[in-house]
Coordinates of C-alpha atoms and ligand atoms in Angstrom, one line a residue:
M1 CA -21.1 26.4 -21.9
N2 CA -18.4 25.2 -24.2
V3 CA -19.2 25.7 -28.0
I4 CA -19.1 22.4 -29.8
K5 CA -18.0 22.5 -33.4
P6 CA -19.4 19.3 -34.9
H7 CA -17.5 18.0 -37.8
M8 CA -19.7 16.9 -40.7
Q9 CA -19.6 13.2 -40.6
T10 CA -21.5 10.6 -42.5
T11 CA -23.0 7.7 -40.7
E12 CA -20.4 5.5 -42.3
T13 CA -17.5 7.4 -40.8
L14 CA -19.1 7.4 -37.4
L15 CA -19.7 3.7 -37.6
D16 CA -16.0 3.3 -38.6
K17 CA -15.0 5.2 -35.6
M18 CA -16.9 2.9 -33.4
Q19 CA -14.4 0.1 -34.1
E20 CA -15.6 -2.8 -32.1
H21 CA -17.9 -0.8 -29.8
E22 CA -21.5 -2.0 -29.5
Q23 CA -23.3 1.2 -29.0
I24 CA -22.9 5.0 -28.8
V25 CA -25.7 7.2 -27.4
F26 CA -25.6 10.9 -28.0
C27 CA -27.6 12.8 -25.3
N28 CA -28.9 16.3 -25.9
D29 CA -31.3 18.0 -23.6
P30 CA -31.7 21.7 -24.5
A31 CA -33.7 22.4 -21.4
T32 CA -30.8 21.7 -19.0
G33 CA -27.9 22.2 -21.5
L34 CA -26.9 18.6 -21.2
K35 CA -24.7 17.4 -24.0
A36 CA -23.2 13.9 -23.3
I37 CA -22.0 10.8 -25.0
I38 CA -22.4 7.3 -23.6
A39 CA -20.2 4.6 -25.2
I40 CA -20.8 0.9 -24.6
H41 CA -17.8 -1.1 -25.7
N42 CA -18.5 -4.7 -24.9
T43 CA -21.2 -6.4 -22.7
T44 CA -20.1 -10.0 -23.0
L45 CA -19.3 -10.2 -19.3
G46 CA -22.4 -8.2 -18.2
P47 CA -23.9 -4.7 -18.4
A48 CA -21.4 -2.0 -19.2
L49 CA -19.9 -0.2 -16.2
G50 CA -17.8 3.0 -16.3
G51 CA -17.6 6.4 -14.8
C52 CA -19.0 9.6 -16.2
R53 CA -16.4 12.4 -16.9
M54 CA -17.2 16.1 -17.3
Q55 CA -14.7 18.1 -19.3
P56 CA -14.8 21.2 -21.6
Y57 CA -13.9 19.2 -24.7
R58 CA -13.0 21.6 -27.6
T59 CA -14.8 19.5 -30.3
L60 CA -17.3 16.7 -30.5
D61 CA -14.6 14.5 -32.1
E62 CA -12.4 15.0 -29.0
A63 CA -15.2 14.0 -26.7
L64 CA -16.0 11.0 -28.9
E65 CA -12.4 9.8 -29.1
D66 CA -12.1 10.0 -25.3
V67 CA -15.3 8.1 -24.5
L68 CA -14.4 5.4 -27.1
R69 CA -10.9 5.0 -25.6
L70 CA -12.1 5.0 -22.0
S71 CA -15.0 2.6 -22.5
K72 CA -12.7 0.1 -24.2
G73 CA -10.3 0.4 -21.2
M74 CA -13.2 -0.5 -18.9
T75 CA -13.9 -3.8 -20.8
Y76 CA -10.3 -4.8 -19.9
K77 CA -10.4 -3.5 -16.4
C78 CA -13.7 -5.4 -15.6
A79 CA -12.4 -8.6 -17.2
A80 CA -9.1 -8.4 -15.2
A81 CA -11.0 -7.7 -12.0
D82 CA -13.3 -10.6 -12.8
V83 CA -16.5 -8.7 -12.1
D84 CA -19.6 -9.4 -14.1
F85 CA -19.6 -6.2 -16.0
G86 CA -18.6 -5.0 -19.5
G87 CA -16.9 -1.8 -20.6
G88 CA -18.7 1.5 -20.9
K89 CA -18.0 5.2 -20.1
A90 CA -19.8 8.5 -20.4
V91 CA -18.6 12.0 -21.0
V92 CA -20.6 15.2 -20.3
I93 CA -19.3 18.1 -22.4
G94 CA -18.9 21.3 -20.4
D95 CA -16.8 23.0 -17.7
P96 CA -17.5 21.3 -14.3
S97 CA -16.6 24.4 -12.4
K98 CA -19.4 26.5 -13.9
D99 CA -21.7 24.5 -16.3
K100 CA -23.1 21.7 -14.1
T101 CA -26.5 21.8 -12.4
P102 CA -28.6 19.3 -10.5
A103 CA -31.1 19.4 -13.4
M104 CA -28.4 18.5 -15.9
F105 CA -27.5 15.4 -13.9
R106 CA -31.2 14.4 -13.5
A107 CA -31.4 14.6 -17.3
F108 CA -28.3 12.5 -17.6
G109 CA -29.9 10.0 -15.3
Q110 CA -32.9 9.8 -17.6
F111 CA -30.6 9.0 -20.6
V112 CA -28.9 6.3 -18.5
D113 CA -32.2 4.9 -17.5
S114 CA -33.3 4.7 -21.2
L115 CA -30.6 2.1 -21.7
N116 CA -32.7 -0.2 -19.4
G117 CA -29.8 -1.7 -17.4
R118 CA -27.2 -1.9 -20.3
F119 CA -25.1 0.8 -18.6
Y120 CA -24.2 1.6 -15.0
T121 CA -22.2 4.7 -14.1
G122 CA -20.9 7.0 -11.4
T123 CA -18.2 9.6 -10.6
D124 CA -15.1 10.2 -12.6
M125 CA -13.0 13.3 -13.3
G126 CA -15.1 16.5 -13.1
T127 CA -18.1 14.8 -11.5
S128 CA -18.9 14.2 -7.8
M129 CA -21.1 12.0 -5.7
D130 CA -23.5 14.9 -5.4
D131 CA -24.1 14.9 -9.1
F132 CA -24.9 11.2 -9.0
I133 CA -27.3 11.6 -6.1
H134 CA -29.3 13.7 -8.5
A135 CA -28.9 11.2 -11.3
A136 CA -29.9 8.4 -9.0
K137 CA -33.4 10.0 -8.6
E138 CA -34.0 9.1 -12.3
T139 CA -32.3 5.7 -12.6
R140 CA -31.2 2.7 -10.5
C141 CA -28.1 2.3 -12.7
I142 CA -25.9 4.5 -10.6
V143 CA -22.9 3.2 -8.5
G144 CA -20.3 4.7 -6.2
I145 CA -22.8 6.4 -4.0
P146 CA -22.3 7.3 -0.3
E147 CA -22.8 4.7 2.4
C148 CA -26.0 6.4 3.6
Y149 CA -27.5 5.7 0.1
G150 CA -26.4 2.0 0.3
G151 CA -23.1 2.5 -1.5
G152 CA -19.6 1.6 -0.4
G153 CA -18.4 5.2 0.2
D154 CA -14.8 6.3 -0.4
S155 CA -13.5 4.0 -3.2
S156 CA -9.8 5.2 -2.7
I157 CA -9.7 2.9 0.4
P158 CA -10.0 -0.4 -1.6
T159 CA -7.9 1.1 -4.4
A160 CA -5.1 1.7 -2.0
L161 CA -5.5 -1.8 -0.6
G162 CA -5.2 -3.2 -4.1
V163 CA -2.0 -1.2 -4.7
I164 CA -0.5 -2.7 -1.5
Y165 CA -1.4 -6.2 -2.9
G166 CA 0.1 -5.2 -6.2
I167 CA 3.3 -4.2 -4.5
R168 CA 3.3 -7.5 -2.6
A169 CA 3.0 -9.4 -5.9
V170 CA 5.9 -7.5 -7.5
N171 CA 8.0 -8.1 -4.4
K172 CA 7.2 -11.8 -4.5
A173 CA 8.1 -12.0 -8.2
V174 CA 11.3 -9.9 -8.0
F175 CA 12.7 -10.5 -4.5
G176 CA 11.2 -13.9 -3.7
S177 CA 9.1 -12.6 -0.7
A178 CA 5.9 -10.6 -0.6
D179 CA 6.9 -8.8 2.5
L180 CA 6.7 -5.0 2.4
A181 CA 9.3 -4.4 5.1
G182 CA 12.9 -3.9 4.5
K183 CA 12.5 -2.4 1.1
A184 CA 12.5 1.2 -0.2
Y185 CA 9.6 2.6 -2.2
A186 CA 9.3 5.8 -4.2
V187 CA 5.7 7.1 -4.0
Q188 CA 4.7 9.7 -6.5
G189 CA 1.6 11.6 -5.4
L190 CA 0.1 11.7 -1.9
G191 CA -3.5 12.3 -2.7
K192 CA -6.5 10.1 -1.8
V193 CA -4.8 6.8 -2.8
G194 CA -1.1 7.7 -2.5
F195 CA -1.3 8.9 1.1
K196 CA -3.0 5.7 2.2
V197 CA -0.5 3.5 0.3
A198 CA 2.4 5.5 1.8
E199 CA 0.9 5.2 5.3
H200 CA 0.5 1.4 5.0
L201 CA 4.1 1.0 3.8
L202 CA 5.3 3.1 6.7
E203 CA 3.3 1.0 9.1
A204 CA 4.8 -2.1 7.6
G205 CA 8.3 -0.8 8.3
A206 CA 9.4 0.2 4.8
D207 CA 11.7 3.0 3.7
L208 CA 9.9 5.7 1.7
Y209 CA 10.8 8.4 -0.8
V210 CA 7.8 10.6 -1.4
C211 CA 6.8 13.7 -3.5
D212 CA 3.8 15.8 -4.1
I213 CA 3.3 19.2 -5.7
H214 CA 1.1 20.2 -2.8
E215 CA 3.0 21.1 0.4
K216 CA -0.1 20.1 2.5
A217 CA 0.1 16.6 1.2
V218 CA 3.8 16.3 2.0
Q219 CA 3.2 17.7 5.5
A220 CA 0.4 15.2 6.2
I221 CA 2.7 12.2 5.5
L222 CA 5.6 13.8 7.5
A223 CA 3.2 14.1 10.4
R224 CA 2.0 10.5 10.1
A225 CA 5.6 9.3 10.0
K226 CA 6.4 11.2 13.1
Q227 CA 3.4 9.6 14.9
L228 CA 4.7 6.2 13.9
G229 CA 8.2 7.1 15.1
T230 CA 9.7 6.7 11.6
A231 CA 10.9 9.0 8.8
V232 CA 10.3 9.6 5.1
R233 CA 12.6 11.2 2.6
V234 CA 10.8 14.0 0.7
V235 CA 12.2 14.6 -2.8
K236 CA 11.4 17.1 -5.5
S237 CA 8.8 15.9 -8.1
H238 CA 11.4 15.4 -10.8
E239 CA 13.7 13.5 -8.4
I240 CA 11.3 10.7 -7.7
Y241 CA 12.2 8.8 -10.8
S242 CA 15.9 8.5 -9.9
A243 CA 15.3 7.6 -6.2
E244 CA 17.4 4.7 -4.9
A245 CA 14.3 2.6 -4.3
D246 CA 13.2 -1.0 -5.0
V247 CA 9.7 -0.2 -6.3
F248 CA 8.3 2.9 -8.0
V249 CA 4.7 3.5 -6.9
P250 CA 3.1 6.1 -9.2
C251 CA -0.1 7.5 -7.6
A252 CA -0.4 10.9 -9.4
F253 CA -1.1 11.0 -13.1
G254 CA -0.8 9.0 -16.4
G255 CA 1.9 8.8 -19.0
I256 CA 4.7 8.9 -16.4
L257 CA 6.5 5.8 -17.9
N258 CA 8.0 7.4 -21.0
D259 CA 11.3 8.1 -22.8
D260 CA 12.3 10.8 -20.3
T261 CA 11.6 8.9 -17.2
I262 CA 12.4 5.2 -17.8
H263 CA 16.1 5.7 -18.2
Q264 CA 16.2 7.4 -14.8
L265 CA 14.6 4.6 -12.9
K266 CA 16.8 2.6 -10.5
V267 CA 13.9 0.4 -9.2
K268 CA 13.3 -3.2 -10.0
A269 CA 9.5 -2.9 -10.3
V270 CA 6.6 -0.5 -10.8
A271 CA 3.2 -0.9 -9.1
G272 CA 0.9 2.0 -8.5
S273 CA -2.6 3.4 -8.8
A274 CA -2.2 6.0 -11.6
N275 CA -4.3 5.3 -14.7
N276 CA -2.6 4.8 -18.1
Q277 CA 1.0 4.9 -16.7
L278 CA 2.6 3.8 -19.9
L279 CA 2.8 6.7 -22.4
S280 CA 2.6 4.0 -25.1
E281 CA 2.9 0.2 -25.4
K282 CA 6.6 0.6 -26.5
H283 CA 7.3 1.8 -23.0
S284 CA 6.2 -1.5 -21.6
E285 CA 8.9 -3.1 -23.8
A286 CA 11.5 -0.5 -22.7
L287 CA 10.8 -1.5 -19.0
K288 CA 11.2 -5.2 -19.9
R289 CA 14.5 -4.5 -21.6
K290 CA 15.7 -2.7 -18.5
G291 CA 14.7 -5.6 -16.3
I292 CA 12.0 -3.6 -14.5
L293 CA 8.8 -5.6 -13.7
Y294 CA 5.7 -3.6 -14.6
A295 CA 2.5 -4.4 -12.8
P296 CA -0.3 -3.4 -15.3
D297 CA -2.1 -0.4 -13.8
Y298 CA -5.6 -1.5 -14.6
I299 CA -5.1 -4.7 -12.6
V300 CA -3.3 -2.9 -9.7
N301 CA -5.9 -0.1 -9.3
A302 CA -9.1 -2.1 -9.6
G303 CA -10.0 -2.0 -5.9
G304 CA -12.4 1.0 -6.4
L305 CA -14.0 -0.8 -9.4
I306 CA -14.5 -3.9 -7.3
Q307 CA -16.2 -1.9 -4.6
V308 CA -18.7 -0.1 -6.9
A309 CA -19.4 -3.4 -8.7
D310 CA -20.2 -4.9 -5.3
E311 CA -22.9 -2.3 -4.7
L312 CA -25.2 -4.2 -7.0
Y313 CA -24.9 -7.3 -4.9
G314 CA -25.8 -5.2 -1.8
Y315 CA -22.4 -3.8 -0.7
Q316 CA -20.4 -5.9 1.7
K317 CA -17.0 -4.6 2.8
E318 CA -15.6 -8.1 3.6
R319 CA -16.4 -9.3 0.1
V320 CA -14.9 -6.2 -1.5
Y321 CA -11.6 -6.6 0.5
S322 CA -11.3 -10.3 -0.1
K323 CA -11.8 -9.7 -3.9
T324 CA -9.4 -6.8 -3.9
K325 CA -6.7 -8.9 -2.3
S326 CA -7.0 -11.3 -5.2
I327 CA -5.2 -8.6 -7.3
Y328 CA -2.1 -10.4 -5.9
T329 CA -2.9 -13.7 -7.6
S330 CA -4.1 -12.1 -10.9
L331 CA -0.7 -10.3 -11.1
I332 CA 1.3 -13.4 -10.3
E333 CA -0.6 -15.2 -13.1
V334 CA 0.2 -12.3 -15.5
F335 CA 3.9 -12.2 -14.6
K336 CA 4.2 -16.0 -15.1
Q337 CA 2.4 -15.8 -18.5
A338 CA 4.6 -12.9 -19.7
E339 CA 7.7 -14.9 -18.8
M340 CA 6.5 -18.1 -20.5
D341 CA 5.5 -16.3 -23.7
N342 CA 8.4 -13.8 -23.6
I343 CA 6.0 -10.9 -23.9
T344 CA 5.5 -7.8 -21.8
T345 CA 3.4 -7.9 -18.7
S346 CA 1.1 -5.4 -20.4
Q347 CA 0.6 -7.7 -23.4
A348 CA 0.1 -10.7 -21.0
A349 CA -2.6 -8.7 -19.1
N350 CA -4.5 -7.8 -22.3
R351 CA -4.4 -11.5 -23.4
L352 CA -5.7 -12.7 -20.0
C353 CA -8.7 -10.3 -20.4
E354 CA -9.4 -11.2 -24.0
K355 CA -9.3 -14.9 -23.0
R356 CA -11.8 -14.3 -20.2
I357 CA -14.1 -12.5 -22.6
E358 CA -13.8 -15.3 -25.2
E359 CA -14.5 -18.0 -22.7
R360 CA -17.6 -16.2 -21.5
K361 CA -18.9 -15.8 -25.0
K362 CA -19.0 -19.6 -25.3
Q363 CA -21.0 -19.8 -22.0
N364 CA -23.5 -17.2 -23.3
S365 CA -24.4 -19.2 -26.4
F366 CA -28.1 -19.8 -25.4
F367 CA -31.0 -17.5 -25.1
T368 CA -31.6 -15.8 -21.8
H369 CA -34.7 -13.8 -21.0
S370 CA -32.8 -10.8 -19.7
K371 CA -29.2 -9.8 -19.4
R372 CA -30.1 -7.6 -16.4
P373 CA -28.2 -9.0 -13.4
K374 CA -30.4 -11.3 -11.4
W375 CA -28.6 -10.1 -8.2
D376 CA -29.6 -6.5 -8.6
I377 CA -31.5 -6.2 -5.4
R378 CA -32.5 -2.6 -6.1
K379 CA -34.8 -3.6 -9.0
Ligands
NAD1 P1 -5.8 12.7 -6.1 O1 -6.1 13.8 -7.0 O2 -6.4 12.7 -4.7 O3 -4.2 12.6 -5.8 C1 -3.2 12.9 -6.8 C2 -2.0 13.5 -6.1 O4 -1.0 13.6 -7.0 C3 -2.4 14.9 -5.5 O5 -2.0 15.0 -4.2 C4 -1.5 15.8 -6.4 O6 -1.1 17.0 -5.7 C5 -0.4 14.9 -6.8 N1 0.4 15.3 -7.9 C6 -0.1 15.8 -9.1 N2 0.9 16.1 -9.9 C7 2.1 15.7 -9.3 C8 3.4 15.7 -9.7 N3 3.9 16.2 -10.8 N4 4.3 15.2 -8.8 C9 3.9 14.7 -7.6 N5 2.6 14.7 -7.2 C10 1.7 15.2 -8.0 O7 -6.1 11.4 -6.9 P2 -6.3 9.9 -6.4 O8 -7.7 9.6 -6.2 O9 -5.3 9.7 -5.2 O10 -5.8 9.1 -7.6 C11 -4.4 9.0 -7.9 C12 -4.2 8.3 -9.3 O11 -4.8 7.0 -9.2 C13 -4.9 8.9 -10.5 O12 -4.2 8.7 -11.6 C14 -6.3 8.2 -10.5 O13 -6.8 8.3 -11.8 C15 -5.9 6.8 -10.2 N6 -7.0 6.0 -9.6 C16 -7.6 6.4 -8.5 C17 -8.7 5.6 -8.0 C18 -9.4 6.0 -6.8 O14 -10.2 5.2 -6.2 N7 -9.3 7.2 -6.3 C19 -9.0 4.4 -8.7 C20 -8.3 4.0 -9.8 C21 -7.3 4.8 -10.3

């Protein structure tokens, strides 16, 4: 187990760190070795929802900063996806390859349950569906579970569908038509989401540049292209940025829109699944200056979130797909607003979310017996 070196902090400095967050729960269970933090950022739209990450954080401060940042991101992501959830996140401190046990996740489930419906969670980096099958024995507030447990199963399927609708939206805004065919796309990363996106683009008759650091992933898309009677151009990982494509589709990792990469881009738009694509907000401005339309990542990649949120209504695939397709209209709204206000699309997306939260605050002005969703059929 990773050794945590807690910094001496007064209650005042910890409260300062919380910024606008509503609640932080420190979870300590010596019997199972569980050390975790749950952060609830904002529950205006509904109970907090966010995955649980397991990572060998070097310090408690590092874990705290991560969970505060990620839970705030979830508030925006839920608002943009128009699901009745607020922002939350959890981090378990430890090495997922050797420290996790079923008992640890049962203990984590008990802490989640103690929040009495204020926080719903599921898998994220370093945690798996198996971990949450254990946690679900202790609480109903678990989402993203397999279909045989009443969940929606593989969430990369709706995520990839959302990316396709994100690409259609940038095509409409930039080229005047939402059609996928007849254009070239540079897909970075051919994992769970990237492969499905690339496959869909190929089926639609698009030209593709692809890259992945794993040869197996590259071979899989080459084989699929062969089956479809078409071809893809495989490029080296560092060459994907300068590909002669119309749209860059990042589906690998975050921070890829930065000082080193933006000047290489030849595309007219960016729309992909990777989280936190902009290294910083200034890179959204750099894209705007270069005339590249950026589709904010947290809107484009919300398909998986829409699916797990739907589990609480009693999961229905048709409803999930229909809502995921509305990523198209959300993006068109953001692009229009950005143009009208002469701001970046990233700023416009944040404003849209903040407006939705403010509007809901007004609706919530009277007393309600319980904020627990009335539609949670698993109560
Ligand atoms: P994944 O791990 O299955 O796939 C990532 C792929 O990127 C892998 O094949 C990997 O080899 C490749 N890769 C890594 N470094 C690379 C590099 N330098 N160049 C080229 N390829 C590289 O992950 P995923 O589930 O497909 O998710 C992809 C991205 O989308 C991640 O940023 C993830 O956070 C985000 N995302 C995923 C979901 C989902 O439902 N899976 C939802 C929202 C956001």
